[in-house]
Amino acid sequence: MKDSAIEAHLPLGTQPALREKYLNYHNSVRFGRILEDLDSLAVLICYSHTWNKELQRSPLSIVTALVDKIDMRKNIIYPDCDIKFTGHVTWVGKTSIEAKMHMSQFHDGVYSDVLDATFVMVARDPENKRAAFINPLKPEGPEEEAIFQQGEINKKRRVELSTASLLKVAPTAEERTLIHNQFLNTLDTRTVSFRSRILPPNSVWMEDAKMKGLEICHPQERNIFNRIFGGFLMRKAYELGWANACAFAGCRPTLVAVDDILFRRPVEIGSLLLLSSQVCYTEGMHVQVRVHTEVLDPLTRQHSTTNVFHFTFRVDKDVPAVVPQSYGESMLYLDGKRHFDETMRGQS
């Protein structure tokens, strides 16, 4: 594990010119920029693991497959204090590789924790772009063995979540009851009709809790494979999700967690990238947002999903409930609830 260990510094405190790139209008740090840096660092860590001494480089192409989890340890990131990133490979499968990173910030004379992130990358053969085998990871000592075993547990959990996806199997009995009770709460008792729906107090229809965006993918945002950099996609999705949560709650949200970002397909230069954000679940002061990105081919008019992002935000007041009307919206609601519950379990 120590062979892939990397420490990187972001000198926001000592380089004012760099600070401008990261500063937001709340006098804090743009988290979208941090997502870009985490993505770059994860790739670099994995290249360090696959480094070949004879070639003096890695023989593989490494691409981001999944952002498994980003947990925030602190709400405030100061724009004028140095940031430190550390990370290393924690688990290796046949063609996939897990990297964990930790971010801390120097403030009041000490480094304090800001976030922990887990990324999963996949290796490709540069010649034919097919999956390539990765050199194995050799844990040394009980501490590294425990870290490696956690990687195995993470993989198993990802498989289980994928198997239980609402795109594949029906909701559980408890979830079906929840959705039916929501449906009953929206019926107009005066008409005794399934069609006549009324909005319960302190609620918002899911249809009215959306926000959309469009990006033209220019060469400036390309990676070494001449495709659009994954960190750029994460930044754009986060900023739209944040704006959606802000408009919905009527106040500034803070990020609690980023969860289960799946990179389904690469985005080519020149693509029209459509971003769609939806508040899909709320509870107390928390807002769960799902951002779906797809590429539109203007010639064929075909839409292809590239990414799905899940963000958990917290605000300073209780927020309205979101209420689904269609079956599809109900599945979005349940999916959002599942991600929120998973995040809260991780926080406790």
Short mmCIF file of C-alpha atoms in Angstrom, two decimals:
data_model
loop_
_atom_site.label_atom_id
_atom_site.label_comp_id
_atom_site.label_asym_id
_atom_site.label_seq_id
_atom_site.Cartn_x
_atom_site.Cartn_y
_atom_site.Cartn_z
CA MET A 1 0.00 0.00 0.00
CA LYS A 2 2.88 2.37 0.74
CA ASP A 3 4.05 2.07 -2.89
CA SER A 4 0.98 3.99 -4.05
CA ALA A 5 0.83 6.43 -1.11
CA ILE A 6 0.69 10.06 -2.26
CA GLU A 7 0.55 13.36 -0.43
CA ALA A 8 -0.46 16.49 -2.34
CA HIS A 9 -0.79 20.07 -1.16
CA LEU A 10 -3.13 22.80 -2.34
CA PRO A 11 -1.47 26.06 -1.18
CA LEU A 12 -4.54 28.29 -0.89
CA GLY A 13 -3.00 30.08 2.09
CA THR A 14 0.27 30.99 0.42
CA GLN A 15 -0.78 31.49 -3.22
CA PRO A 16 -3.52 34.14 -3.56
CA ALA A 17 -3.60 33.73 -7.37
CA LEU A 18 -4.63 30.07 -6.96
CA ARG A 19 -7.25 31.04 -4.38
CA GLU A 20 -9.31 32.85 -7.03
CA LYS A 21 -10.00 29.57 -8.87
CA TYR A 22 -11.40 27.94 -5.71
CA LEU A 23 -13.26 30.85 -4.10
CA ASN A 24 -17.07 30.93 -4.10
CA TYR A 25 -19.32 33.90 -3.37
CA HIS A 26 -19.94 32.69 0.21
CA ASN A 27 -16.22 33.22 0.90
CA SER A 28 -15.68 29.48 1.10
CA VAL A 29 -14.19 26.90 -1.29
CA ARG A 30 -16.00 25.67 -4.40
CA PHE A 31 -16.59 22.00 -3.65
CA GLY A 32 -16.87 21.24 -7.36
CA ARG A 33 -13.18 22.12 -7.69
CA ILE A 34 -12.34 19.73 -4.83
CA LEU A 35 -14.20 16.95 -6.70
CA GLU A 36 -11.99 17.61 -9.74
CA ASP A 37 -8.85 17.38 -7.59
CA LEU A 38 -10.01 14.15 -5.91
CA ASP A 39 -10.63 12.55 -9.30
CA SER A 40 -7.17 13.54 -10.55
CA LEU A 41 -5.53 12.29 -7.35
CA ALA A 42 -7.36 8.94 -7.48
CA VAL A 43 -6.09 8.34 -11.02
CA LEU A 44 -2.55 9.32 -9.99
CA ILE A 45 -2.64 6.94 -6.99
CA CYS A 46 -3.71 4.06 -9.25
CA TYR A 47 -1.00 4.86 -11.81
CA SER A 48 1.51 4.74 -8.93
CA HIS A 49 0.30 1.22 -8.05
CA THR A 50 0.59 0.02 -11.67
CA TRP A 51 3.95 1.75 -12.31
CA ASN A 52 6.44 -0.42 -14.24
CA LYS A 53 10.10 0.21 -13.38
CA GLU A 54 11.40 -1.12 -16.69
CA LEU A 55 9.01 0.98 -18.79
CA GLN A 56 9.29 3.93 -16.38
CA ARG A 57 5.52 4.35 -16.68
CA SER A 58 2.28 2.45 -16.18
CA PRO A 59 1.42 0.11 -19.07
CA LEU A 60 -2.32 0.57 -18.39
CA SER A 61 -4.97 3.22 -18.94
CA ILE A 62 -6.83 4.06 -15.71
CA VAL A 63 -10.35 5.50 -15.81
CA THR A 64 -12.84 6.37 -13.07
CA ALA A 65 -15.61 3.77 -12.76
CA LEU A 66 -17.36 4.83 -9.56
CA VAL A 67 -17.26 7.29 -6.70
CA ASP A 68 -18.29 4.93 -3.93
CA LYS A 69 -18.55 7.49 -1.13
CA ILE A 70 -17.44 10.94 -0.03
CA ASP A 71 -18.19 11.71 3.62
CA MET A 72 -17.83 15.25 4.91
CA ARG A 73 -16.21 15.60 8.34
CA LYS A 74 -16.50 19.39 8.44
CA ASN A 75 -18.91 21.91 6.90
CA ILE A 76 -16.53 24.84 6.44
CA ILE A 77 -13.58 24.80 4.02
CA TYR A 78 -11.56 28.00 4.41
CA PRO A 79 -10.48 29.73 1.16
CA ASP A 80 -7.23 31.11 2.63
CA CYS A 81 -5.79 28.02 4.40
CA ASP A 82 -3.61 25.30 2.87
CA ILE A 83 -5.23 21.96 2.05
CA LYS A 84 -3.54 18.56 2.21
CA PHE A 85 -4.65 15.44 0.33
CA THR A 86 -3.33 11.98 1.21
CA GLY A 87 -4.31 8.63 -0.25
CA HIS A 88 -3.29 5.17 -1.40
CA VAL A 89 -4.66 2.01 -3.02
CA THR A 90 -6.69 -0.01 -0.49
CA TRP A 91 -8.01 -2.93 -2.54
CA VAL A 92 -7.33 -4.52 -5.95
CA GLY A 93 -9.50 -6.96 -7.90
CA LYS A 94 -8.75 -8.47 -11.30
CA THR A 95 -9.39 -5.35 -13.36
CA SER A 96 -10.62 -2.82 -10.78
CA ILE A 97 -8.82 -0.91 -8.07
CA GLU A 98 -10.05 1.00 -5.00
CA ALA A 99 -8.33 4.17 -3.77
CA LYS A 100 -9.12 5.94 -0.51
CA MET A 101 -8.26 9.60 0.04
CA HIS A 102 -8.32 11.91 3.02
CA MET A 103 -8.47 15.70 2.89
CA SER A 104 -7.46 17.97 5.76
CA GLN A 105 -6.93 21.73 6.14
CA PHE A 106 -4.38 23.74 8.11
CA HIS A 107 -6.23 26.11 10.44
CA ASP A 108 -5.30 27.59 13.83
CA GLY A 109 -1.92 25.85 13.71
CA VAL A 110 -3.17 22.27 13.11
CA TYR A 111 -4.52 20.10 10.29
CA SER A 112 -8.18 19.17 10.85
CA ASP A 113 -10.19 16.52 8.95
CA VAL A 114 -12.42 17.74 6.10
CA LEU A 115 -13.50 14.62 4.18
CA ASP A 116 -12.86 10.97 3.36
CA ALA A 117 -13.36 9.68 -0.19
CA THR A 118 -13.43 6.24 -1.81
CA PHE A 119 -13.06 5.93 -5.60
CA VAL A 120 -13.11 2.79 -7.74
CA MET A 121 -11.10 2.84 -10.96
CA VAL A 122 -10.81 0.32 -13.79
CA ALA A 123 -7.81 -0.57 -15.93
CA ARG A 124 -7.94 -0.61 -19.71
CA ASP A 125 -5.47 -1.91 -22.29
CA PRO A 126 -4.28 1.24 -24.15
CA GLU A 127 -4.14 -0.71 -27.42
CA ASN A 128 -7.67 -2.14 -27.62
CA LYS A 129 -9.46 -0.32 -24.73
CA ARG A 130 -10.57 -3.67 -23.24
CA ALA A 131 -10.40 -4.48 -19.53
CA ALA A 132 -6.84 -5.22 -18.40
CA PHE A 133 -5.52 -7.20 -15.44
CA ILE A 134 -3.95 -5.23 -12.58
CA ASN A 135 -0.95 -6.28 -10.52
CA PRO A 136 -2.25 -7.53 -7.13
CA LEU A 137 -1.99 -5.68 -3.84
CA LYS A 138 0.02 -7.28 -1.03
CA PRO A 139 -1.18 -6.19 2.43
CA GLU A 140 1.58 -5.99 5.04
CA GLY A 141 0.61 -6.37 8.69
CA PRO A 142 -2.79 -6.60 10.42
CA GLU A 143 -3.72 -2.94 9.80
CA GLU A 144 -3.30 -3.21 6.02
CA GLU A 145 -5.04 -6.61 6.08
CA ALA A 146 -8.06 -4.98 7.77
CA ILE A 147 -8.09 -2.17 5.17
CA PHE A 148 -7.96 -4.74 2.35
CA GLN A 149 -10.82 -6.74 3.92
CA GLN A 150 -12.90 -3.56 4.09
CA GLY A 151 -12.33 -3.22 0.34
CA GLU A 152 -13.75 -6.75 -0.11
CA ILE A 153 -16.77 -5.78 2.02
CA ASN A 154 -17.25 -2.61 -0.07
CA LYS A 155 -17.23 -4.67 -3.28
CA LYS A 156 -19.79 -7.12 -1.87
CA ARG A 157 -22.02 -4.22 -0.75
CA ARG A 158 -21.86 -2.66 -4.23
CA VAL A 159 -22.92 -5.97 -5.82
CA GLU A 160 -25.82 -6.33 -3.35
CA LEU A 161 -27.02 -2.76 -3.97
CA SER A 162 -26.85 -3.30 -7.73
CA THR A 163 -28.80 -6.58 -7.43
CA ALA A 164 -31.50 -4.90 -5.31
CA SER A 165 -31.78 -1.88 -7.63
CA LEU A 166 -35.33 -0.67 -8.28
CA LEU A 167 -34.48 -0.78 -11.98
CA LYS A 168 -34.25 -4.57 -11.61
CA VAL A 169 -36.54 -5.71 -8.79
CA ALA A 170 -39.79 -4.57 -7.17
CA PRO A 171 -39.73 -2.50 -3.95
CA THR A 172 -39.88 -4.28 -0.61
CA ALA A 173 -43.23 -4.81 1.16
CA GLU A 174 -42.41 -1.94 3.54
CA GLU A 175 -41.57 0.37 0.63
CA ARG A 176 -44.78 -0.57 -1.23
CA THR A 177 -46.83 0.27 1.87
CA LEU A 178 -45.06 3.63 2.17
CA ILE A 179 -45.83 4.54 -1.45
CA HIS A 180 -49.47 3.44 -1.15
CA ASN A 181 -49.93 5.51 2.02
CA GLN A 182 -48.46 8.52 0.21
CA PHE A 183 -50.92 7.94 -2.63
CA LEU A 184 -53.86 7.76 -0.19
CA ASN A 185 -52.74 11.03 1.45
CA THR A 186 -53.03 12.83 -1.90
CA LEU A 187 -56.55 11.64 -2.78
CA ASP A 188 -59.37 14.17 -2.70
CA THR A 189 -61.86 12.69 -0.22
CA ARG A 190 -64.73 14.75 -1.69
CA THR A 191 -64.57 13.14 -5.14
CA VAL A 192 -63.76 9.49 -4.26
CA SER A 193 -61.69 9.31 -7.46
CA PHE A 194 -58.25 7.85 -8.13
CA ARG A 195 -57.55 10.66 -10.59
CA SER A 196 -58.27 13.64 -8.39
CA ARG A 197 -55.09 14.41 -6.43
CA ILE A 198 -54.44 17.15 -3.89
CA LEU A 199 -51.13 18.24 -2.38
CA PRO A 200 -50.84 17.58 1.38
CA PRO A 201 -49.83 20.50 3.66
CA ASN A 202 -46.15 21.51 3.74
CA SER A 203 -45.41 19.47 0.63
CA VAL A 204 -44.16 20.00 -2.93
CA TRP A 205 -44.90 17.84 -5.97
CA MET A 206 -41.70 16.16 -7.22
CA GLU A 207 -42.47 17.62 -10.63
CA ASP A 208 -41.91 21.10 -9.14
CA ALA A 209 -38.58 20.25 -7.49
CA LYS A 210 -36.44 19.95 -10.63
CA MET A 211 -33.67 21.95 -12.25
CA LYS A 212 -32.00 21.43 -15.63
CA GLY A 213 -28.75 22.49 -17.28
CA LEU A 214 -26.80 22.11 -20.51
CA GLU A 215 -23.06 21.98 -21.19
CA ILE A 216 -21.32 22.06 -24.56
CA CYS A 217 -18.23 19.91 -24.02
CA HIS A 218 -15.22 21.87 -25.27
CA PRO A 219 -11.64 20.53 -25.74
CA GLN A 220 -10.48 22.59 -22.72
CA GLU A 221 -12.08 19.96 -20.42
CA ARG A 222 -10.52 16.89 -22.05
CA ASN A 223 -8.39 14.25 -20.35
CA ILE A 224 -5.36 12.34 -21.69
CA PHE A 225 -7.70 9.98 -23.58
CA ASN A 226 -9.24 12.91 -25.50
CA ARG A 227 -12.53 12.49 -23.65
CA ILE A 228 -14.20 14.84 -21.17
CA PHE A 229 -12.52 14.78 -17.72
CA GLY A 230 -14.67 12.96 -15.14
CA GLY A 231 -13.92 15.58 -12.50
CA PHE A 232 -15.46 18.25 -14.74
CA LEU A 233 -18.66 16.21 -15.01
CA MET A 234 -18.75 15.82 -11.21
CA ARG A 235 -18.25 19.56 -10.70
CA LYS A 236 -21.05 20.49 -13.07
CA ALA A 237 -23.43 17.91 -11.56
CA TYR A 238 -22.62 19.03 -8.01
CA GLU A 239 -23.18 22.71 -8.83
CA LEU A 240 -26.56 21.98 -10.42
CA GLY A 241 -27.57 19.72 -7.51
CA TRP A 242 -26.52 22.40 -5.01
CA ALA A 243 -28.53 25.06 -6.88
CA ASN A 244 -31.55 22.72 -6.95
CA ALA A 245 -31.34 22.12 -3.18
CA CYS A 246 -30.82 25.85 -2.56
CA ALA A 247 -33.87 26.87 -4.61
CA PHE A 248 -35.99 24.12 -3.05
CA ALA A 249 -35.08 24.90 0.58
CA GLY A 250 -34.89 28.67 0.16
CA CYS A 251 -31.54 28.82 1.97
CA ARG A 252 -27.93 27.82 1.48
CA PRO A 253 -27.35 24.04 1.77
CA THR A 254 -24.17 22.37 3.01
CA LEU A 255 -22.97 19.05 1.65
CA VAL A 256 -23.21 15.98 3.91
CA ALA A 257 -22.17 13.23 1.48
CA VAL A 258 -21.63 12.27 -2.15
CA ASP A 259 -22.76 8.75 -2.86
CA ASP A 260 -22.63 6.13 -5.59
CA ILE A 261 -21.57 8.12 -8.68
CA LEU A 262 -21.48 5.65 -11.54
CA PHE A 263 -19.61 6.46 -14.77
CA ARG A 264 -21.61 4.51 -17.35
CA ARG A 265 -19.94 5.74 -20.52
CA PRO A 266 -17.33 8.33 -21.57
CA VAL A 267 -18.36 11.77 -22.83
CA GLU A 268 -16.86 12.79 -26.15
CA ILE A 269 -15.59 16.28 -26.99
CA GLY A 270 -18.28 18.30 -28.76
CA SER A 271 -21.12 16.47 -27.00
CA LEU A 272 -24.24 18.25 -25.80
CA LEU A 273 -24.41 17.25 -22.14
CA LEU A 274 -27.89 17.50 -20.61
CA LEU A 275 -28.03 17.63 -16.81
CA SER A 276 -31.25 17.04 -14.88
CA SER A 277 -31.44 17.50 -11.11
CA GLN A 278 -34.32 16.26 -8.95
CA VAL A 279 -35.02 16.62 -5.25
CA CYS A 280 -36.18 13.04 -4.70
CA TYR A 281 -36.39 12.76 -0.91
CA THR A 282 -36.42 15.03 2.15
CA GLU A 283 -36.33 14.36 5.86
CA GLY A 284 -36.16 17.03 8.56
CA MET A 285 -33.38 19.42 7.53
CA HIS A 286 -31.94 17.10 4.85
CA VAL A 287 -32.43 17.21 1.08
CA GLN A 288 -31.51 14.23 -1.11
CA VAL A 289 -30.75 15.22 -4.72
CA ARG A 290 -30.25 12.99 -7.76
CA VAL A 291 -28.54 14.40 -10.86
CA HIS A 292 -28.86 12.48 -14.12
CA THR A 293 -26.57 13.36 -17.04
CA GLU A 294 -26.98 12.26 -20.61
CA VAL A 295 -25.42 13.01 -23.97
CA LEU A 296 -27.59 14.16 -26.85
CA ASP A 297 -26.38 13.39 -30.37
CA PRO A 298 -27.86 16.29 -32.39
CA LEU A 299 -27.60 14.33 -35.66
CA THR A 300 -29.43 11.16 -34.57
CA ARG A 301 -31.31 12.83 -31.65
CA GLN A 302 -30.38 9.85 -29.50
CA HIS A 303 -30.04 10.26 -25.72
CA SER A 304 -27.44 8.17 -23.86
CA THR A 305 -27.08 8.19 -20.06
CA THR A 306 -23.51 8.89 -18.96
CA ASN A 307 -23.73 9.38 -15.19
CA VAL A 308 -26.07 9.33 -12.19
CA PHE A 309 -25.05 11.35 -9.12
CA HIS A 310 -26.44 11.29 -5.56
CA PHE A 311 -25.90 14.19 -3.15
CA THR A 312 -27.10 14.61 0.44
CA PHE A 313 -27.44 18.22 1.65
CA ARG A 314 -28.35 19.76 4.98
CA VAL A 315 -30.00 23.15 5.57
CA ASP A 316 -30.73 25.26 8.67
CA LYS A 317 -34.48 24.65 8.76
CA ASP A 318 -37.02 21.90 8.19
CA VAL A 319 -37.88 21.51 4.50
CA PRO A 320 -41.17 20.51 2.83
CA ALA A 321 -41.81 16.88 1.90
CA VAL A 322 -41.57 15.94 -1.79
CA VAL A 323 -44.56 13.95 -3.04
CA PRO A 324 -44.46 11.69 -6.11
CA GLN A 325 -47.45 11.46 -8.45
CA SER A 326 -46.43 8.78 -10.97
CA TYR A 327 -45.01 5.30 -10.40
CA GLY A 328 -41.69 6.42 -11.90
CA GLU A 329 -41.48 9.31 -9.44
CA SER A 330 -42.30 6.91 -6.60
CA MET A 331 -39.30 4.77 -7.60
CA LEU A 332 -37.10 7.90 -7.61
CA TYR A 333 -38.45 8.72 -4.14
CA LEU A 334 -37.62 5.23 -2.80
CA ASP A 335 -34.18 5.28 -4.43
CA GLY A 336 -33.50 8.66 -2.80
CA LYS A 337 -34.67 7.33 0.57
CA ARG A 338 -32.38 4.32 0.26
CA HIS A 339 -29.36 6.55 -0.46
CA PHE A 340 -30.28 8.90 2.39
CA ASP A 341 -30.67 6.03 4.88
CA GLU A 342 -27.32 4.57 3.76
CA THR A 343 -25.65 7.96 4.26
CA MET A 344 -27.14 8.41 7.73
CA ARG A 345 -25.98 4.91 8.76
CA GLY A 346 -22.47 5.84 7.63
CA GLN A 347 -22.59 9.09 9.63
CA SER A 348 -23.66 7.43 12.88
#
